[in-house]
Short mmCIF file of C-alpha atoms in Angstrom, two decimals:
data_model
loop_
_atom_site.label_atom_id
_atom_site.label_comp_id
_atom_site.label_asym_id
_atom_site.label_seq_id
_atom_site.Cartn_x
_atom_site.Cartn_y
_atom_site.Cartn_z
CA MET S 289 53.94 102.74 110.68
CA THR S 290 56.52 105.46 111.29
CA ASP S 291 58.71 107.62 109.05
CA LEU S 292 61.57 107.28 111.52
CA ASP S 293 64.59 105.17 110.60
CA LEU S 294 64.26 102.73 113.46
CA THR S 295 67.77 101.37 112.88
CA GLU S 296 69.20 104.73 113.94
CA LEU S 297 67.49 104.79 117.35
CA THR S 298 69.01 103.82 120.67
CA ALA S 299 67.51 101.12 122.84
CA VAL S 300 66.34 103.76 125.30
CA ARG S 301 64.51 105.56 122.49
CA LEU S 302 63.00 102.33 121.16
CA VAL S 303 61.58 101.42 124.56
CA GLU S 304 60.10 104.93 124.83
CA GLY S 305 58.48 104.50 121.41
CA TYR S 306 57.04 101.12 122.34
CA ARG S 307 55.60 102.61 125.51
CA THR S 308 53.85 105.44 123.68
CA GLY S 309 52.73 103.29 120.75
CA GLU S 310 54.75 105.37 118.27
CA PHE S 311 56.07 102.16 116.72
CA SER S 312 56.24 98.48 117.65
CA PRO S 313 58.89 95.88 118.42
CA GLU S 314 57.87 94.05 115.26
CA GLU S 315 58.59 97.13 113.14
CA ALA S 316 61.93 97.70 114.86
CA THR S 317 62.92 94.05 114.46
CA ARG S 318 62.03 93.97 110.78
CA ALA S 319 64.12 97.09 110.24
CA ALA S 320 67.09 95.63 112.13
CA LEU S 321 66.90 92.34 110.23
CA GLU S 322 66.69 94.12 106.88
CA ARG S 323 69.72 96.21 107.81
CA ALA S 324 71.63 93.11 108.95
CA GLU S 325 70.91 91.32 105.67
CA ARG S 326 71.97 94.42 103.69
CA ILE S 327 75.31 94.90 105.46
CA GLN S 328 76.29 91.25 105.66
CA PRO S 329 77.84 90.89 102.17
CA ASP S 330 80.13 93.89 102.73
CA VAL S 331 80.92 93.67 106.44
CA ASN S 332 80.36 90.04 107.47
CA ALA S 333 79.18 90.91 110.97
CA PHE S 334 77.09 87.77 111.49
CA VAL S 335 77.72 84.05 111.54
CA ARG S 336 74.00 83.40 111.76
CA LEU S 337 70.86 85.51 111.40
CA LEU S 338 67.67 84.34 113.12
CA PRO S 339 64.79 86.03 111.24
CA ASP S 340 62.03 83.55 112.04
CA GLU S 341 62.87 83.32 115.74
CA ALA S 342 63.37 87.08 116.03
CA LEU S 343 60.07 87.96 114.37
CA ALA S 344 58.21 85.49 116.59
CA GLN S 345 59.80 87.10 119.67
CA ALA S 346 58.98 90.56 118.32
CA ARG S 347 55.33 89.71 117.70
CA ALA S 348 54.99 88.43 121.26
CA SER S 349 56.64 91.60 122.54
CA THR S 350 54.35 93.79 120.45
CA GLU S 351 51.36 92.11 122.03
CA ARG S 352 52.76 92.61 125.54
CA TRP S 353 53.30 96.31 124.89
CA ARG S 354 49.78 96.58 123.40
CA ARG S 355 48.43 95.23 126.68
CA GLY S 356 50.65 97.59 128.65
CA GLU S 357 52.47 94.62 130.21
CA PRO S 358 56.12 94.71 129.07
CA GLN S 359 58.17 91.76 130.26
CA GLY S 360 61.25 93.76 131.26
CA LEU S 361 63.60 96.65 130.67
CA VAL S 362 64.49 95.80 127.06
CA ASP S 363 61.31 94.09 125.92
CA GLY S 364 61.32 94.05 122.12
CA VAL S 365 64.77 95.58 121.58
CA PRO S 366 66.77 93.94 118.74
CA THR S 367 69.90 92.44 120.25
CA THR S 368 72.92 90.48 119.00
CA VAL S 369 75.05 87.88 120.78
CA LYS S 370 78.73 87.25 120.10
CA ASP S 371 79.29 83.68 118.97
CA ILE S 372 81.35 82.96 122.08
CA LEU S 373 78.26 83.04 124.32
CA LEU S 374 75.61 80.33 124.45
CA LEU S 375 72.23 81.15 122.88
CA ARG S 376 69.63 78.45 123.39
CA GLY S 377 68.57 76.71 120.18
CA THR S 378 71.51 78.06 118.15
CA PRO S 379 74.98 76.54 117.67
CA THR S 380 77.88 78.39 119.32
CA LEU S 381 80.89 77.61 117.13
CA LYS S 382 83.31 80.25 118.50
CA GLY S 383 84.80 80.88 115.07
CA SER S 384 86.24 77.36 114.98
CA ARG S 385 85.94 74.49 112.54
CA THR S 386 86.80 72.17 115.43
CA ILE S 387 83.32 72.55 116.97
CA SER S 388 80.42 70.61 115.46
CA GLU S 389 77.01 72.18 114.95
CA ASN S 390 75.47 68.89 116.05
CA GLY S 391 74.85 69.51 119.70
CA ARG S 392 71.95 70.01 122.06
CA TRP S 393 72.47 73.78 122.38
CA ASP S 394 69.81 73.86 125.08
CA GLU S 395 71.27 76.44 127.47
CA ASP S 396 71.70 80.23 127.57
CA ALA S 397 74.77 81.96 128.94
CA PRO S 398 73.86 84.03 132.04
CA SER S 399 73.85 87.33 130.16
CA VAL S 400 71.68 85.84 127.42
CA ALA S 401 69.32 84.32 129.99
CA ARG S 402 68.83 87.69 131.67
CA LEU S 403 68.12 89.35 128.31
CA ARG S 404 65.59 86.65 127.46
CA GLU S 405 63.87 87.19 130.81
CA HIS S 406 63.60 90.91 129.96
CA GLY S 407 62.05 90.25 126.55
CA ALA S 408 64.98 91.07 124.26
CA VAL S 409 64.70 90.02 120.62
CA PHE S 410 67.71 88.00 119.43
CA ILE S 411 68.36 88.73 115.76
CA GLY S 412 71.63 86.84 115.34
CA LYS S 413 75.05 85.62 116.43
CA THR S 414 78.01 87.88 115.59
CA THR S 415 81.47 86.98 114.36
CA THR S 416 84.58 86.35 116.44
CA PRO S 417 88.12 85.16 115.75
CA GLU S 418 88.66 81.56 116.75
CA PHE S 419 87.93 81.25 120.49
CA GLY S 420 88.25 85.06 120.70
CA TRP S 421 92.05 84.79 120.71
CA LYS S 422 93.09 88.05 119.01
CA GLY S 423 92.28 91.73 118.62
CA VAL S 424 90.92 91.51 115.07
CA THR S 425 88.00 89.49 113.73
CA ASP S 426 88.72 86.84 111.15
CA SER S 427 88.51 83.09 111.49
CA PRO S 428 88.74 79.88 109.47
CA GLN S 429 85.08 79.28 110.24
CA SER S 430 83.52 82.61 109.27
CA GLY S 431 86.07 84.65 107.30
CA VAL S 432 86.98 88.33 107.69
CA THR S 433 84.82 90.98 109.37
CA ARG S 434 85.31 94.49 108.00
CA ASN S 435 85.09 98.02 109.34
CA PRO S 436 81.79 99.84 108.68
CA HIS S 437 83.69 103.08 107.94
CA ASP S 438 86.00 101.51 105.35
CA PHE S 439 85.48 97.96 104.14
CA SER S 440 89.20 97.55 103.44
CA ARG S 441 89.97 97.97 107.17
CA THR S 442 89.49 95.68 110.15
CA SER S 443 86.60 96.00 112.55
CA GLY S 444 88.95 95.13 115.40
CA GLY S 445 88.24 92.24 117.68
CA SER S 446 87.54 89.97 119.09
CA SER S 447 83.95 91.30 119.31
CA GLY S 448 84.28 92.74 115.81
CA GLY S 449 80.96 91.51 114.46
CA ALA S 450 79.12 92.97 117.44
CA ALA S 451 80.75 96.38 116.96
CA ALA S 452 80.06 96.49 113.23
CA ALA S 453 76.43 95.45 113.75
CA VAL S 454 75.78 98.23 116.28
CA ALA S 455 77.60 100.83 114.17
CA LEU S 456 75.50 100.00 111.11
CA GLY S 457 72.12 99.79 112.84
CA ALA S 458 71.66 96.02 112.98
CA GLY S 459 70.39 96.13 116.56
CA PRO S 460 71.29 98.77 119.18
CA LEU S 461 72.32 96.26 121.88
CA ALA S 462 75.15 93.76 121.56
CA LEU S 463 76.87 91.35 123.91
CA GLY S 464 80.64 91.20 123.59
CA THR S 465 83.42 89.57 125.55
CA ASP S 466 86.71 91.17 126.60
CA GLY S 467 89.80 89.26 127.75
CA GLY S 468 92.43 91.78 126.67
CA GLY S 469 90.44 94.56 125.02
CA SER S 470 87.98 92.59 122.90
CA VAL S 471 85.03 94.90 123.63
CA ARG S 472 87.00 98.15 123.64
CA ILE S 473 89.20 97.51 120.58
CA PRO S 474 86.40 96.98 118.04
CA ALA S 475 84.18 99.59 119.69
CA SER S 476 86.99 102.12 119.24
CA PHE S 477 87.70 101.11 115.63
CA CYS S 478 83.98 101.17 114.72
CA GLY S 479 83.04 104.37 116.59
CA ILE S 480 80.62 103.01 119.20
CA PHE S 481 80.55 102.72 123.00
CA GLY S 482 81.97 99.64 124.69
CA LEU S 483 82.27 98.79 128.38
CA LYS S 484 84.35 96.13 130.09
CA PRO S 485 82.69 96.05 133.51
CA THR S 486 84.44 95.12 136.73
CA TYR S 487 85.28 91.43 136.64
CA GLY S 488 82.31 89.43 137.91
CA ARG S 489 79.75 92.21 137.42
CA VAL S 490 78.33 90.21 134.50
CA PRO S 491 78.30 86.47 135.25
CA LEU S 492 80.04 84.18 132.76
CA TYR S 493 79.25 80.53 132.11
CA PRO S 494 80.77 78.26 130.93
CA ALA S 495 83.90 79.58 132.59
CA SER S 496 86.48 80.94 130.17
CA ALA S 497 89.76 79.09 129.72
CA PHE S 498 91.31 82.55 129.88
CA GLY S 499 90.19 82.62 133.50
CA THR S 500 89.65 85.87 135.33
CA LEU S 501 90.91 87.94 132.42
CA ALA S 502 87.59 87.34 130.64
CA HIS S 503 84.67 89.75 131.00
CA VAL S 504 81.26 90.08 129.31
CA GLY S 505 80.30 93.62 128.39
CA PRO S 506 77.78 95.88 126.61
CA MET S 507 78.43 97.26 123.14
CA THR S 508 75.99 100.02 122.30
CA ARG S 509 75.36 103.35 120.60
CA ASP S 510 75.97 105.35 123.77
CA ALA S 511 76.55 105.15 127.50
CA ALA S 512 72.86 105.35 128.40
CA ASP S 513 72.14 102.19 126.40
CA ALA S 514 75.13 100.47 128.03
CA ALA S 515 73.80 101.34 131.47
CA LEU S 516 70.40 99.93 130.52
CA LEU S 517 71.99 96.75 129.21
CA LEU S 518 74.18 96.40 132.30
CA ASP S 519 71.07 96.75 134.49
CA VAL S 520 69.77 93.63 132.75
CA ILE S 521 72.86 91.43 132.39
CA GLY S 522 74.51 92.39 135.70
CA ALA S 523 72.19 90.20 137.77
CA PRO S 524 73.81 87.29 139.67
CA ASP S 525 73.77 83.76 138.29
CA SER S 526 74.57 80.73 140.45
CA ARG S 527 76.56 79.09 137.66
CA ASP S 528 79.37 81.65 138.03
CA TRP S 529 81.09 81.08 141.38
CA SER S 530 83.15 84.28 140.94
CA GLY S 531 80.22 86.54 140.09
CA LEU S 532 79.46 89.63 142.15
CA PRO S 533 76.26 90.25 144.11
CA ALA S 534 73.68 92.56 142.60
CA ALA S 535 74.66 96.20 142.20
CA PRO S 536 73.27 98.56 144.87
CA GLY S 537 70.95 100.22 142.36
CA PRO S 538 70.28 100.65 138.64
CA PHE S 539 73.18 102.01 136.63
CA SER S 540 70.67 103.89 134.48
CA ALA S 541 69.63 105.92 137.51
CA ARG S 542 73.22 107.01 138.20
CA LEU S 543 74.16 108.56 134.85
CA ALA S 544 73.38 112.14 135.85
CA GLY S 545 75.67 114.34 137.90
CA GLY S 546 78.38 115.21 135.41
CA VAL S 547 82.10 115.26 136.14
CA LYS S 548 82.38 118.42 138.19
CA GLY S 549 84.85 117.86 141.02
CA LEU S 550 86.09 114.49 139.78
CA ARG S 551 89.85 113.95 139.94
CA VAL S 552 90.98 112.83 136.50
CA ALA S 553 94.44 111.53 135.63
CA TYR S 554 95.25 111.95 131.95
CA SER S 555 97.97 109.62 130.66
CA PRO S 556 98.56 110.26 126.94
CA SER S 557 101.18 107.54 126.50
CA LEU S 558 101.50 105.57 129.77
CA GLY S 559 104.63 107.48 130.66
CA GLY S 560 106.14 107.44 127.20
CA GLN S 561 105.76 103.67 126.83
CA VAL S 562 103.37 103.99 123.85
CA ALA S 563 103.85 105.77 120.51
CA VAL S 564 100.47 107.33 119.73
CA ARG S 565 99.54 108.62 116.29
CA PRO S 566 99.22 112.43 116.24
CA ALA S 567 95.57 112.44 115.13
CA VAL S 568 94.63 110.07 117.94
CA ALA S 569 96.60 112.04 120.54
CA ALA S 570 95.01 115.32 119.42
CA ALA S 571 91.43 114.02 119.50
CA VAL S 572 91.87 112.49 122.96
CA ARG S 573 93.50 115.66 124.30
CA ARG S 574 90.60 117.79 123.04
CA ALA S 575 88.14 115.51 124.82
CA VAL S 576 90.18 115.69 128.03
CA GLU S 577 90.19 119.48 127.80
CA ARG S 578 86.41 119.28 127.51
CA LEU S 579 86.28 117.24 130.71
CA ALA S 580 88.25 119.99 132.41
CA GLY S 581 85.85 122.57 130.97
CA LEU S 582 82.97 120.62 132.49
CA GLY S 583 84.50 120.92 135.95
CA ALA S 584 86.79 117.92 136.35
CA TYR S 585 90.19 118.44 137.98
CA VAL S 586 92.53 117.12 135.31
CA GLU S 587 96.19 116.33 135.89
CA GLU S 588 98.53 114.89 133.29
CA THR S 589 100.14 111.95 135.05
CA ASP S 590 100.75 108.25 134.57
CA PRO S 591 99.83 105.08 136.47
CA ASP S 592 102.81 103.46 138.11
CA PHE S 593 103.33 100.24 136.17
CA ALA S 594 105.55 98.94 133.40
CA ASP S 595 104.06 97.22 130.37
CA PRO S 596 102.87 93.81 131.65
CA VAL S 597 102.79 92.25 128.19
CA GLU S 598 105.01 89.26 128.99
CA ALA S 599 102.93 88.36 132.03
CA PHE S 600 99.77 88.83 129.98
CA HIS S 601 101.17 86.56 127.27
CA THR S 602 101.84 83.85 129.82
CA LEU S 603 98.26 84.01 131.08
CA TRP S 604 96.72 84.39 127.62
CA PHE S 605 98.79 81.82 125.77
CA SER S 606 98.31 79.29 128.58
CA GLY S 607 94.57 79.81 128.34
CA ALA S 608 94.66 79.24 124.59
CA ALA S 609 96.64 76.04 125.10
CA ARG S 610 94.02 74.88 127.57
CA VAL S 611 91.18 75.64 125.11
CA THR S 612 92.73 73.37 122.50
CA GLN S 613 94.29 70.77 124.80
CA GLN S 614 91.88 67.98 123.84
CA LEU S 615 92.18 68.46 120.06
CA GLY S 616 93.75 65.72 117.98
CA PRO S 617 96.29 66.31 115.17
CA HIS S 618 93.62 66.58 112.45
CA GLN S 619 91.64 69.16 114.42
CA ARG S 620 94.76 71.16 115.19
CA ARG S 621 95.41 71.50 111.47
CA LEU S 622 92.02 73.22 111.21
CA LEU S 623 93.02 76.00 113.64
CA ASP S 624 93.97 79.56 112.74
CA PRO S 625 97.78 79.38 112.27
CA GLY S 626 98.35 82.23 114.69
CA LEU S 627 96.27 80.45 117.31
CA ARG S 628 98.33 77.30 116.81
CA GLU S 629 101.47 79.35 117.47
CA ILE S 630 100.28 80.84 120.74
CA CYS S 631 98.92 77.48 121.90
CA ALA S 632 102.36 75.98 121.40
CA ALA S 633 103.91 78.89 123.29
CA GLY S 634 101.38 78.48 126.10
CA ALA S 635 102.04 74.76 126.39
CA ARG S 636 105.72 75.53 127.04
CA ARG S 637 104.90 77.73 130.06
CA SER S 638 105.34 76.05 133.42
CA ALA S 639 103.17 76.34 136.50
CA LEU S 640 105.88 78.53 138.01
CA ASP S 641 105.79 80.80 134.95
CA TYR S 642 102.04 81.10 135.38
CA LEU S 643 102.32 81.92 139.08
CA ALA S 644 105.00 84.52 138.33
CA ALA S 645 102.56 86.16 135.92
CA VAL S 646 99.91 86.11 138.63
CA ASP S 647 102.40 87.89 140.91
CA VAL S 648 102.81 90.64 138.28
CA ARG S 649 99.05 90.90 138.08
CA MET S 650 98.59 91.21 141.84
CA GLU S 651 101.24 93.91 142.06
CA MET S 652 99.55 95.84 139.26
CA GLY S 653 96.28 95.58 141.13
CA ARG S 654 97.90 96.96 144.26
CA ARG S 655 99.44 99.86 142.36
CA MET S 656 96.19 100.74 140.63
CA GLY S 657 94.28 100.51 143.90
CA ARG S 658 96.66 103.08 145.40
CA PHE S 659 96.45 105.19 142.23
CA HIS S 660 92.69 105.46 142.62
CA ASP S 661 93.08 106.64 146.19
CA THR S 662 94.17 109.88 144.50
CA TYR S 663 92.30 109.83 141.18
CA ASP S 664 88.69 108.96 140.44
CA LEU S 665 89.33 108.26 136.76
CA LEU S 666 92.22 107.47 134.49
CA VAL S 667 91.92 108.64 130.87
CA THR S 668 94.03 107.27 128.02
CA PRO S 669 93.60 106.73 124.30
CA THR S 670 91.78 103.45 123.80
CA LEU S 671 94.26 102.52 121.07
CA PRO S 672 97.31 104.33 119.71
CA ILE S 673 96.14 103.84 116.11
CA THR S 674 93.00 103.68 114.00
CA ALA S 675 91.77 100.70 112.01
CA PHE S 676 94.28 99.06 109.66
CA GLU S 677 94.07 96.48 106.86
CA ALA S 678 91.40 93.81 107.23
CA GLY S 679 92.60 90.24 107.50
CA GLU S 680 95.86 91.12 109.30
CA GLU S 681 96.65 90.49 112.97
CA VAL S 682 98.99 93.50 113.09
CA PRO S 683 99.41 96.55 110.82
CA LYS S 684 101.76 95.91 107.93
CA LYS S 685 105.32 97.14 108.49
CA SER S 686 104.52 97.85 112.15
CA GLY S 687 107.16 95.47 113.45
CA HIS S 688 104.64 93.94 115.85
CA ARG S 689 104.55 90.17 116.20
CA ARG S 690 101.20 89.75 117.96
CA TRP S 691 98.04 91.83 118.42
CA THR S 692 99.16 92.91 121.88
CA GLY S 693 101.81 95.08 120.21
CA TRP S 694 99.21 97.65 119.15
CA THR S 695 96.80 97.33 122.13
CA PRO S 696 98.97 98.48 125.08
CA PHE S 697 96.20 100.57 126.65
CA THR S 698 93.62 97.77 126.91
CA TYR S 699 95.03 94.49 128.29
CA PRO S 700 96.55 96.01 131.47
CA PHE S 701 93.05 96.60 132.81
CA ASN S 702 92.05 93.00 132.23
CA MET S 703 95.00 92.14 134.44
CA THR S 704 93.61 94.44 137.16
CA GLN S 705 89.90 93.61 136.54
CA GLN S 706 88.93 97.31 136.56
CA PRO S 707 85.96 98.77 134.70
CA ALA S 708 87.09 100.40 131.46
CA ALA S 709 85.12 101.91 128.60
CA THR S 710 85.82 103.42 125.20
CA VAL S 711 84.03 106.54 123.98
CA PRO S 712 84.28 107.80 120.36
CA VAL S 713 85.87 111.28 120.34
CA GLY S 714 86.53 112.02 116.68
CA THR S 715 88.03 110.68 113.47
CA ASP S 716 91.39 110.77 111.76
CA GLY S 717 92.13 112.17 108.31
CA ASP S 718 90.74 109.01 106.69
CA GLY S 719 87.44 109.29 108.57
CA LEU S 720 88.27 106.40 110.88
CA PRO S 721 87.01 106.59 114.48
CA ILE S 722 89.21 107.40 117.47
CA GLY S 723 88.41 106.22 120.99
CA LEU S 724 89.11 107.58 124.47
CA GLN S 725 89.39 105.11 127.34
CA LEU S 726 87.95 105.77 130.80
CA VAL S 727 89.15 103.57 133.68
CA ALA S 728 87.99 103.57 137.32
CA ALA S 729 88.71 101.57 140.44
CA ARG S 730 87.17 98.12 140.72
CA HIS S 731 83.43 98.22 141.44
CA ARG S 732 83.12 101.85 140.25
CA ASP S 733 81.37 100.99 136.98
CA GLU S 734 78.82 103.73 137.62
CA LEU S 735 81.60 106.33 137.58
CA VAL S 736 82.86 105.21 134.17
CA LEU S 737 79.31 105.25 132.80
CA ARG S 738 78.58 108.70 134.29
CA ALA S 739 81.72 110.26 132.81
CA ALA S 740 81.04 108.66 129.44
CA HIS S 741 77.43 109.84 129.50
CA THR S 742 78.64 113.35 130.27
CA LEU S 743 80.85 113.28 127.16
CA TYR S 744 77.90 112.16 125.05
CA GLU S 745 75.67 114.86 126.52
CA ALA S 746 78.35 117.47 125.83
CA GLY S 747 78.57 116.49 122.19
CA VAL S 748 82.19 115.37 122.36
CA THR S 749 81.33 112.07 120.69
CA ARG S 750 79.97 114.00 117.69
CA GLY S 751 83.19 115.96 117.38
CA GLY S 752 81.89 118.79 119.57
CA SER S 753 84.22 120.89 121.66
#
């Protein structure tokens, strides 16, 4: 036994402890499960906990480590899976009462399959809004997920359960999905690290109805854990025809090197298009100044694009309409009312509307490609606000109609398929986390991870300066 609080350790540290015999996967899994059970009544991070299955996996892992024969990079690490992704033997209900638990459930999603091959311990499925449609986490099927820093506030979404679980120690590794910010939004609100990799870096199956906006990404305590997780889940899978080939080398091996000499564009408000709360703007600016102090060449400038929200809505709402296309009238009445609204709006879009939105997307991609000829990284706030009231799609009295109104920094980079990560860089006056977003050119995931790791090493994520 150990006196360490195993729920506070990163995956990298857990693997080190398993290797030296300091503690075992079974001990770490019991601690994670106990923490998950303790937080569930207040936070509602899980739709399903898997104690028996997890402990059986942990005992097998403990025996492998005892023999000095670990199965893979994350053997024995407690891990959670968003309830959008298939986990063999467990229903995947996607936050919807329109999906029956009575199914075969005999297949893993690619990312889950890779984790299983590497010996991960699956402790549970985490909450999502219905079909992952919005930037907060509540659903008719599983209720409201709350922020670990203030239970009256939202965790963000749509990977809100995953973010809350990591923040509160219920497993250091979590799989999230991101179609418009759904990894980065809750990671920012909950004060953890979240990465949306380049599209195709992590294979996705079944294919998302939201098409090539949808990414699978790591949600972790820090950038080093995200790199480790990406090393596992970034392997090709033949079921995803749009997946990328294997990366040229481990992301974990490319974290060092710092930011000295990198060309960083700092855009505090996307050219005045976004009203950012003063506390958020100040925290992000301090972190950017730290990047400059670490040797980056920082210039305050903006990417050359207008807010693509209408084009994004066309793509997003059309995808939602496609998700629910086969539902009958009774099933439609079971849907989240907001989801019903956007499905109706999506059904009214024509093929020409959709292709016009694709044109906007392609032009954005061209502009960002040229932008990164000059700049290695773009830095923005992850969100212009901190967490607001739980159970609401938009902050009260904000004037916003949909969740995209308060997420203008995230969905543009789903349009362009670029790697983007959020790093915690402080808190506001209410103690709520603030995130900084790092964006790089497509296929430069290692650069985002390296810059994020540098911020962690410099103490910026602990409020250091």
